[in-house]
PDB file of C-alpha atoms in Angstrom:
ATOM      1  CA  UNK A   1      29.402  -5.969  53.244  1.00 87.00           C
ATOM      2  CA  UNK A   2      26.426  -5.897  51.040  1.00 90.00           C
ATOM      3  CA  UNK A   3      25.241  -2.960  52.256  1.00 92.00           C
ATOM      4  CA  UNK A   4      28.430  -1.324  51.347  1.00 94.00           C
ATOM      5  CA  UNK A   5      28.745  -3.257  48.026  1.00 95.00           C
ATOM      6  CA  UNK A   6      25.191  -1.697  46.889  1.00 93.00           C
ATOM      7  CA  UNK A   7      26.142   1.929  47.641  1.00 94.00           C
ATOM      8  CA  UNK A   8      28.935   1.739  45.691  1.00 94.00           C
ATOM      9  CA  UNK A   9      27.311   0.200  42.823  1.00 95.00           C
ATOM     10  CA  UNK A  10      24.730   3.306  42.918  1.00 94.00           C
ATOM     11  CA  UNK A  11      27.654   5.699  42.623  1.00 92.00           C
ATOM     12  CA  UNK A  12      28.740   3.470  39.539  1.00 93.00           C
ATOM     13  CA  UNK A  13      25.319   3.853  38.226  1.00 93.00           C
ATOM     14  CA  UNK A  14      24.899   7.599  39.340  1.00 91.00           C
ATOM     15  CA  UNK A  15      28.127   7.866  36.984  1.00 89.00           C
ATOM     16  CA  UNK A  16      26.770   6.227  33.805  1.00 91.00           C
ATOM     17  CA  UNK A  17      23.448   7.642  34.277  1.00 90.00           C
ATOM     18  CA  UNK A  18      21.309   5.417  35.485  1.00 92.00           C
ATOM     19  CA  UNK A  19      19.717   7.307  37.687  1.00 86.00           C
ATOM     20  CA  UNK A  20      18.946   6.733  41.871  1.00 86.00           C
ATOM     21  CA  UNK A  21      17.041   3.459  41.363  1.00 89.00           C
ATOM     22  CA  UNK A  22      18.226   1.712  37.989  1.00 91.00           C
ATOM     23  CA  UNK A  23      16.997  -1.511  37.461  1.00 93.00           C
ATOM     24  CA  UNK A  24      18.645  -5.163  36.992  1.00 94.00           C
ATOM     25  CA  UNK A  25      19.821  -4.747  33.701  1.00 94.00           C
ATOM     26  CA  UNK A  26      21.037  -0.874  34.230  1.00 93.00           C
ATOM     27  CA  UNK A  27      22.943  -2.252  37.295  1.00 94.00           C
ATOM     28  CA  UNK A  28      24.186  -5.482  35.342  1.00 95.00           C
ATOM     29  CA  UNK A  29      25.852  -3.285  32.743  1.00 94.00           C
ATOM     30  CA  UNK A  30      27.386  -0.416  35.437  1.00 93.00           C
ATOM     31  CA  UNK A  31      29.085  -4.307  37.038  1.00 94.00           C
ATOM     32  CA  UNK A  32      30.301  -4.690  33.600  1.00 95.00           C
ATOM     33  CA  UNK A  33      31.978  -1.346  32.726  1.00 94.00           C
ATOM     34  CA  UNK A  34      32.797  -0.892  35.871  1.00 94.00           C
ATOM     35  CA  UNK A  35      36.516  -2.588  36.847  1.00 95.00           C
ATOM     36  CA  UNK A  36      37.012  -0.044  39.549  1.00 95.00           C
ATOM     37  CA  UNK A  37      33.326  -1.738  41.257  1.00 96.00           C
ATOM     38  CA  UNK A  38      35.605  -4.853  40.514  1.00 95.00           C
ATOM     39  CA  UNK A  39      38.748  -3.943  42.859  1.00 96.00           C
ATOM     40  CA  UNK A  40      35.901  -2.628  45.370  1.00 96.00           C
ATOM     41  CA  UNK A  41      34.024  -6.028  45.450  1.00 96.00           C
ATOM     42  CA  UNK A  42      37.398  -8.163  46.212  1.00 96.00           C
ATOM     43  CA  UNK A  43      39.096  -5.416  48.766  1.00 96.00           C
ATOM     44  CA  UNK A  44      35.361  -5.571  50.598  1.00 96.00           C
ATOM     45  CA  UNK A  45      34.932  -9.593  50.720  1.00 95.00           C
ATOM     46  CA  UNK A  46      38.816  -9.507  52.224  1.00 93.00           C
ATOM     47  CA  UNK A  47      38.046  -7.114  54.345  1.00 93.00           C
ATOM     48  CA  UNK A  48      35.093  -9.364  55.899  1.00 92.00           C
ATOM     49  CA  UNK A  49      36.750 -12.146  55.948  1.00 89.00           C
ATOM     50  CA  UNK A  50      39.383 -10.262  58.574  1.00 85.00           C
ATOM     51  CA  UNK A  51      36.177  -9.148  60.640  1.00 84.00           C
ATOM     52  CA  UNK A  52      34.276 -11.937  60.484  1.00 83.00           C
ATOM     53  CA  UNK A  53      36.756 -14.794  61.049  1.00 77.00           C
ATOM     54  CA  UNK A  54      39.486 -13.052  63.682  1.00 70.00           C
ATOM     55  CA  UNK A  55      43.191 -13.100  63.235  1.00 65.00           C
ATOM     56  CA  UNK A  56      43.465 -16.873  63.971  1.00 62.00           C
ATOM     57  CA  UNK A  57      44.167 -19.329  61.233  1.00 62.00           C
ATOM     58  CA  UNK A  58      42.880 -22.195  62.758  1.00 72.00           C
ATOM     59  CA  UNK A  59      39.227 -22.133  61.256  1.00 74.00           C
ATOM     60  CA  UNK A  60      39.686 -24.439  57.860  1.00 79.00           C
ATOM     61  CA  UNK A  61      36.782 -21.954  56.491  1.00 80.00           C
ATOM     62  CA  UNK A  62      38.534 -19.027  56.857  1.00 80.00           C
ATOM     63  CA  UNK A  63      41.827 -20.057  55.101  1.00 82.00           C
ATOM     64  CA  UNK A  64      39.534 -21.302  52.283  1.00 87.00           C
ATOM     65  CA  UNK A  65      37.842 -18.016  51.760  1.00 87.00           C
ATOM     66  CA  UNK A  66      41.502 -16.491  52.184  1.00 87.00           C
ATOM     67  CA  UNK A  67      42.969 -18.456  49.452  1.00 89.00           C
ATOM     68  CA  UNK A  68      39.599 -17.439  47.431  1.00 92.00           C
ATOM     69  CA  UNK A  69      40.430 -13.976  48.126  1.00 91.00           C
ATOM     70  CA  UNK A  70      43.993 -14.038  47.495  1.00 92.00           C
ATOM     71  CA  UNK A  71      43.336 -15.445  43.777  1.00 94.00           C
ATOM     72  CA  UNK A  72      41.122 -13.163  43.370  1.00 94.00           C
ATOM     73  CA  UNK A  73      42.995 -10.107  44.428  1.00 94.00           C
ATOM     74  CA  UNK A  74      46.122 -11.086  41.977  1.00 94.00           C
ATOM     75  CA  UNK A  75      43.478 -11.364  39.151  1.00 94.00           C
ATOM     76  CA  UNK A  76      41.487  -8.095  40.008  1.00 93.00           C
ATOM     77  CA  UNK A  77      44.940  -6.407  40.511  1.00 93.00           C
ATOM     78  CA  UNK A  78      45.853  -7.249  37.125  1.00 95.00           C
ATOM     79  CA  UNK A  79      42.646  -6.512  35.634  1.00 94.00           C
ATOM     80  CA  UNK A  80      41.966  -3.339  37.157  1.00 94.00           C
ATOM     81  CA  UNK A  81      45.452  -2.055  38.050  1.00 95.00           C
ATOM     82  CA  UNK A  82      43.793  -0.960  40.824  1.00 95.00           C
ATOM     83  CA  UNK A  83      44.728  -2.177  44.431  1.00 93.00           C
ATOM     84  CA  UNK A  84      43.748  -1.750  47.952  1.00 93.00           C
ATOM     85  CA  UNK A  85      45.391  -2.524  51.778  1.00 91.00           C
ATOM     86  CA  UNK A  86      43.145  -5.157  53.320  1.00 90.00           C
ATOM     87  CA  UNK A  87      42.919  -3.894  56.616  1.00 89.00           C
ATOM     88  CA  UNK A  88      41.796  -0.127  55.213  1.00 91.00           C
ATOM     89  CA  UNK A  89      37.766   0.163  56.996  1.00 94.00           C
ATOM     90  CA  UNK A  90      36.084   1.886  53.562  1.00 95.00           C
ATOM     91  CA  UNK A  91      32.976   3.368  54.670  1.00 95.00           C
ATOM     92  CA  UNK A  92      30.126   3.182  51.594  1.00 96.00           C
ATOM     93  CA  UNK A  93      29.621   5.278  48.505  1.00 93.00           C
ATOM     94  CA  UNK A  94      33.420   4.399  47.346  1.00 95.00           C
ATOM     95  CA  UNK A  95      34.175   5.285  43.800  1.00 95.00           C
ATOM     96  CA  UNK A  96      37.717   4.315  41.729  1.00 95.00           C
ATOM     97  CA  UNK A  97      38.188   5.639  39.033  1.00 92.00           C
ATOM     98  CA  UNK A  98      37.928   2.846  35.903  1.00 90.00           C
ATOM     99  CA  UNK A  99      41.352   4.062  34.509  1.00 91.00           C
ATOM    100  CA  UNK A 100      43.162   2.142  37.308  1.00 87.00           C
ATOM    101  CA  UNK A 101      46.847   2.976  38.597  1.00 93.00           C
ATOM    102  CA  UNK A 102      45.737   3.117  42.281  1.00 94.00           C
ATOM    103  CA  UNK A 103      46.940   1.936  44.993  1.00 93.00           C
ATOM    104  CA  UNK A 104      45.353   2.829  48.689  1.00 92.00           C
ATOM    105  CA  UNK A 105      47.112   2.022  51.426  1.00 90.00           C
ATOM    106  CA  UNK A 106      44.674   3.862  54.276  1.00 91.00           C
ATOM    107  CA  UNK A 107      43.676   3.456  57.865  1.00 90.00           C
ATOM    108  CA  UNK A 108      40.246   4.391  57.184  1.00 93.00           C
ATOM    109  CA  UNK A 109      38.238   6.421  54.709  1.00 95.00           C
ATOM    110  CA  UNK A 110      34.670   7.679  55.120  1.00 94.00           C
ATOM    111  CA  UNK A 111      31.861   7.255  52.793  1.00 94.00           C
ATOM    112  CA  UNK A 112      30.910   8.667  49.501  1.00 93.00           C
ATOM    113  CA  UNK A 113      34.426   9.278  48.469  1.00 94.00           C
ATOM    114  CA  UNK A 114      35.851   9.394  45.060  1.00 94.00           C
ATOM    115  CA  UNK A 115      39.940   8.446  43.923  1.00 95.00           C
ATOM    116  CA  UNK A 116      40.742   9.398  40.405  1.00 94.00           C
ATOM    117  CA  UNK A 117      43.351   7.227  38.127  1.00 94.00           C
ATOM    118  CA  UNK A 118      46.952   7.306  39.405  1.00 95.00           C
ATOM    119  CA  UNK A 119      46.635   8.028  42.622  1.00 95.00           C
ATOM    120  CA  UNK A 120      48.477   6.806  45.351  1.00 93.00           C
ATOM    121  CA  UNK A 121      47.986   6.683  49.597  1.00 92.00           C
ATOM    122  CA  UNK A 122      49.922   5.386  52.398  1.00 85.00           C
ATOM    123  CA  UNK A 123      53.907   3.755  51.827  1.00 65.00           C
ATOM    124  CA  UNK A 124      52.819   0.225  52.533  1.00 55.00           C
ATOM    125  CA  UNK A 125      54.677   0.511  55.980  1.00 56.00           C
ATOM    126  CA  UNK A 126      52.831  -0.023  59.040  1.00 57.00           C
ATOM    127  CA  UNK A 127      51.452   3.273  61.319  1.00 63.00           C
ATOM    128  CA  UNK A 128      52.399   5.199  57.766  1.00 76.00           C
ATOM    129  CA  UNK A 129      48.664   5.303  56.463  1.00 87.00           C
ATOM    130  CA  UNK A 130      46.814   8.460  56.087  1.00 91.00           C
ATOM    131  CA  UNK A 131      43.379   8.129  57.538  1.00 93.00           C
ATOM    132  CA  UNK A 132      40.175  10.188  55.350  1.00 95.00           C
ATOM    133  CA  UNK A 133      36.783  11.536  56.608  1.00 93.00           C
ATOM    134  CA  UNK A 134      33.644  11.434  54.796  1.00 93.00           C
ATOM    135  CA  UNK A 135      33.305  12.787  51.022  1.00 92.00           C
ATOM    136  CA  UNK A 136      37.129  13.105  49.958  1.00 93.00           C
ATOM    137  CA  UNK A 137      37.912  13.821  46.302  1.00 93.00           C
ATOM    138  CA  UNK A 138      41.078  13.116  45.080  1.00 94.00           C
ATOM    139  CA  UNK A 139      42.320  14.268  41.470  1.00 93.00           C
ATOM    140  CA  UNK A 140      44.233  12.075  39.271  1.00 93.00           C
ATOM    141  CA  UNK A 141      48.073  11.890  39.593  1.00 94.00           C
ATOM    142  CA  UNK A 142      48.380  12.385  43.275  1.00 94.00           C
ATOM    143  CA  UNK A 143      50.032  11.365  46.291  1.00 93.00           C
ATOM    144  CA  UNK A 144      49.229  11.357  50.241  1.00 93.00           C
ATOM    145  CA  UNK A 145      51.601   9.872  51.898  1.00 89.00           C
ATOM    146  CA  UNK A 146      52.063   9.739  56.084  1.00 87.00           C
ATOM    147  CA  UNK A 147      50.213   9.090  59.039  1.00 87.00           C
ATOM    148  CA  UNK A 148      48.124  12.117  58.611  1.00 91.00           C
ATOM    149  CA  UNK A 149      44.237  12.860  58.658  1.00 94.00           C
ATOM    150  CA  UNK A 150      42.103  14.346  56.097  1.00 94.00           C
ATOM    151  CA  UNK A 151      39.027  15.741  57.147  1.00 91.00           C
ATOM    152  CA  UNK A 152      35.572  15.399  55.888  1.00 91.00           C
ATOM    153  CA  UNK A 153      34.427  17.770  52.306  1.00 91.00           C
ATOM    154  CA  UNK A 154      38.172  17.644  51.411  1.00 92.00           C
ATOM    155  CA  UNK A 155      39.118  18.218  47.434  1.00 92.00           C
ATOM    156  CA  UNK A 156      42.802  17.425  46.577  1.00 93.00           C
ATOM    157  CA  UNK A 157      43.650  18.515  43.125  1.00 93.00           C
ATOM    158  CA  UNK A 158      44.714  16.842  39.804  1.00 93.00           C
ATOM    159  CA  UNK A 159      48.857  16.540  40.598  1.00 93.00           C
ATOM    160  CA  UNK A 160      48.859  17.051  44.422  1.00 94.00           C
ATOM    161  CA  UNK A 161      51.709  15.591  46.653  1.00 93.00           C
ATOM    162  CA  UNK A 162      50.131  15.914  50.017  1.00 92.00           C
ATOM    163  CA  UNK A 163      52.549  15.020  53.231  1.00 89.00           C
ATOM    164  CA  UNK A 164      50.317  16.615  55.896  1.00 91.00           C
ATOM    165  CA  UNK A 165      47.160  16.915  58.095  1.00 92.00           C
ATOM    166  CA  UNK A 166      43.930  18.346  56.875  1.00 93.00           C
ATOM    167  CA  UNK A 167      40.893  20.074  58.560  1.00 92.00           C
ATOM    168  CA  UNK A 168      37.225  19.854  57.035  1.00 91.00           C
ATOM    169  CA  UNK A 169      35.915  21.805  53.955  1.00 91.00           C
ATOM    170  CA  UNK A 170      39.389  22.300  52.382  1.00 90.00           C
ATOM    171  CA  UNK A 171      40.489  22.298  48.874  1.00 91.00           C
ATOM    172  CA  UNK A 172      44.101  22.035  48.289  1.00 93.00           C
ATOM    173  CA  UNK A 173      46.821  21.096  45.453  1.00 93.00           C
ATOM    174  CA  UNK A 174      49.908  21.318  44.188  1.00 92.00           C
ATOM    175  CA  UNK A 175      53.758  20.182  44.565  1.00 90.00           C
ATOM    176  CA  UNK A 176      54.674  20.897  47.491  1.00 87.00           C
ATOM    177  CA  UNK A 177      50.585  21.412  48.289  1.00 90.00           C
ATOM    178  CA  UNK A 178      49.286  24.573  49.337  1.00 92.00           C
ATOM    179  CA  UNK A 179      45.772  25.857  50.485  1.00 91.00           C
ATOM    180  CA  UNK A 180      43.361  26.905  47.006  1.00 88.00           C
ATOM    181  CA  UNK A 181      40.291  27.608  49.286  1.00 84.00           C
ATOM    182  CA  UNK A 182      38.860  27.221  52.895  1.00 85.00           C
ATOM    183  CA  UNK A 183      35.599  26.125  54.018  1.00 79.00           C
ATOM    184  CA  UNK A 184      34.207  25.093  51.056  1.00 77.00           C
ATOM    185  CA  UNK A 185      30.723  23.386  51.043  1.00 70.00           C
ATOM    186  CA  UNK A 186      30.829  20.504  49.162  1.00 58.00           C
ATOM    187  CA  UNK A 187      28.862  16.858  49.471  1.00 55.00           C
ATOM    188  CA  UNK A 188      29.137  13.544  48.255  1.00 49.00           C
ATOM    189  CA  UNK A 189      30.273  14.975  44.379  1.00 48.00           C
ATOM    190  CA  UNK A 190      32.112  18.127  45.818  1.00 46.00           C
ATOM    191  CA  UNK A 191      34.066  18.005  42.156  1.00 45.00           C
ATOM    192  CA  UNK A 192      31.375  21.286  41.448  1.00 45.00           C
ATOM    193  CA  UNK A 193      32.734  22.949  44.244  1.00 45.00           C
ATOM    194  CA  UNK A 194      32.685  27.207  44.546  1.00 40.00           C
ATOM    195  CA  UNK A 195      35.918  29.214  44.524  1.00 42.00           C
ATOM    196  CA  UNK A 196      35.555  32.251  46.371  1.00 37.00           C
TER     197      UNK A 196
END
């Protein structure tokens, strides 16, 4: 969980310009201006406590830290407008965009991946959750909805309503979406991606 919690807070920092190894006060401040870190930090400690303590209520520890988290989510929700399943398995590098209006309901998602403001995954019914691969860009005012699979170097545009399957290295947008470009190279940031 810490692991996790530090690589996000280095894309936070990345963002403001702090550069790869900003110190104390650099990182207090990215904390501070940072409620998207917030909703990251809460979704992260409730996903642990699912790993960590089983599905079993009977450990008095683990409905503690549940009722911790729960209060805590309602707050951060409210704060950050920003909310996310706690069963979705967020690989590192996550960044949310500080504008909030997001809500992720996911299987999975890989690391280093960045969700814009008003975005919105999964329909909050179960085996409907979309499932994302490693370095996924999503554009502000979208939706992906469905059990469907987005693979790894994807860019979804600003306004996309996406309802299917994706291969690596695509970018694609639109209502209903269509295919802008095909294996594209992008990395961690792929927002400077190439057209052909």
């Amino acid at each position: 969980m810490f692991s996790n919690l530090r690589q996000d807070l280095q894309r936070y920092c990345d963002n403001l310009g702090y550069g790869t190894n900003p110190d104390f006060i650099s990182k207090i401040i990215a904390i501070c201006k940072s409620p998207g870190y917030w909703a990251i930090v809460v979704h992260r400690f409730g996903f642990w406590i699912n790993s960590y303590f089983g599905n079993g209520y009977k450990n008095p520890l683990k409905l503690l830290f549940k009722l911790l988290y729960f209060t805590t989510k309602q707050f951060a929700v409210f704060l950050t407008k920003i909310e996310i399943l706690v069963t979705a398995d967020i690989g590192p590098g996550l960044f949310l965009s500080n504008q909030g209006n997001i809500i992720l309901g996911l299987r999975r998602m890989g690391v280093n991946c960045t969700i814009h403001h008003n975005v919105t995954t999964g329909q909050g019914v179960e085996g409907e959750t979309p499932e994302f691969g490693d370095n996924i860009w999503i554009g502000h005012d979208s939706v992906v909805y469905g059990a469907l699979s987005i693979g790894g170097n994807t860019i979804i545009e600003n306004g996309t309503v996406l309802a299917k399957s994706l291969p690596d290295n695509m970018v694609v947008g639109g209502n209903p979406c269509r295919i802008r470009n095909k294996n594209i190279k992008a990395g961690p940031y792929p927002i400077n991606y190439q057209k052909n």
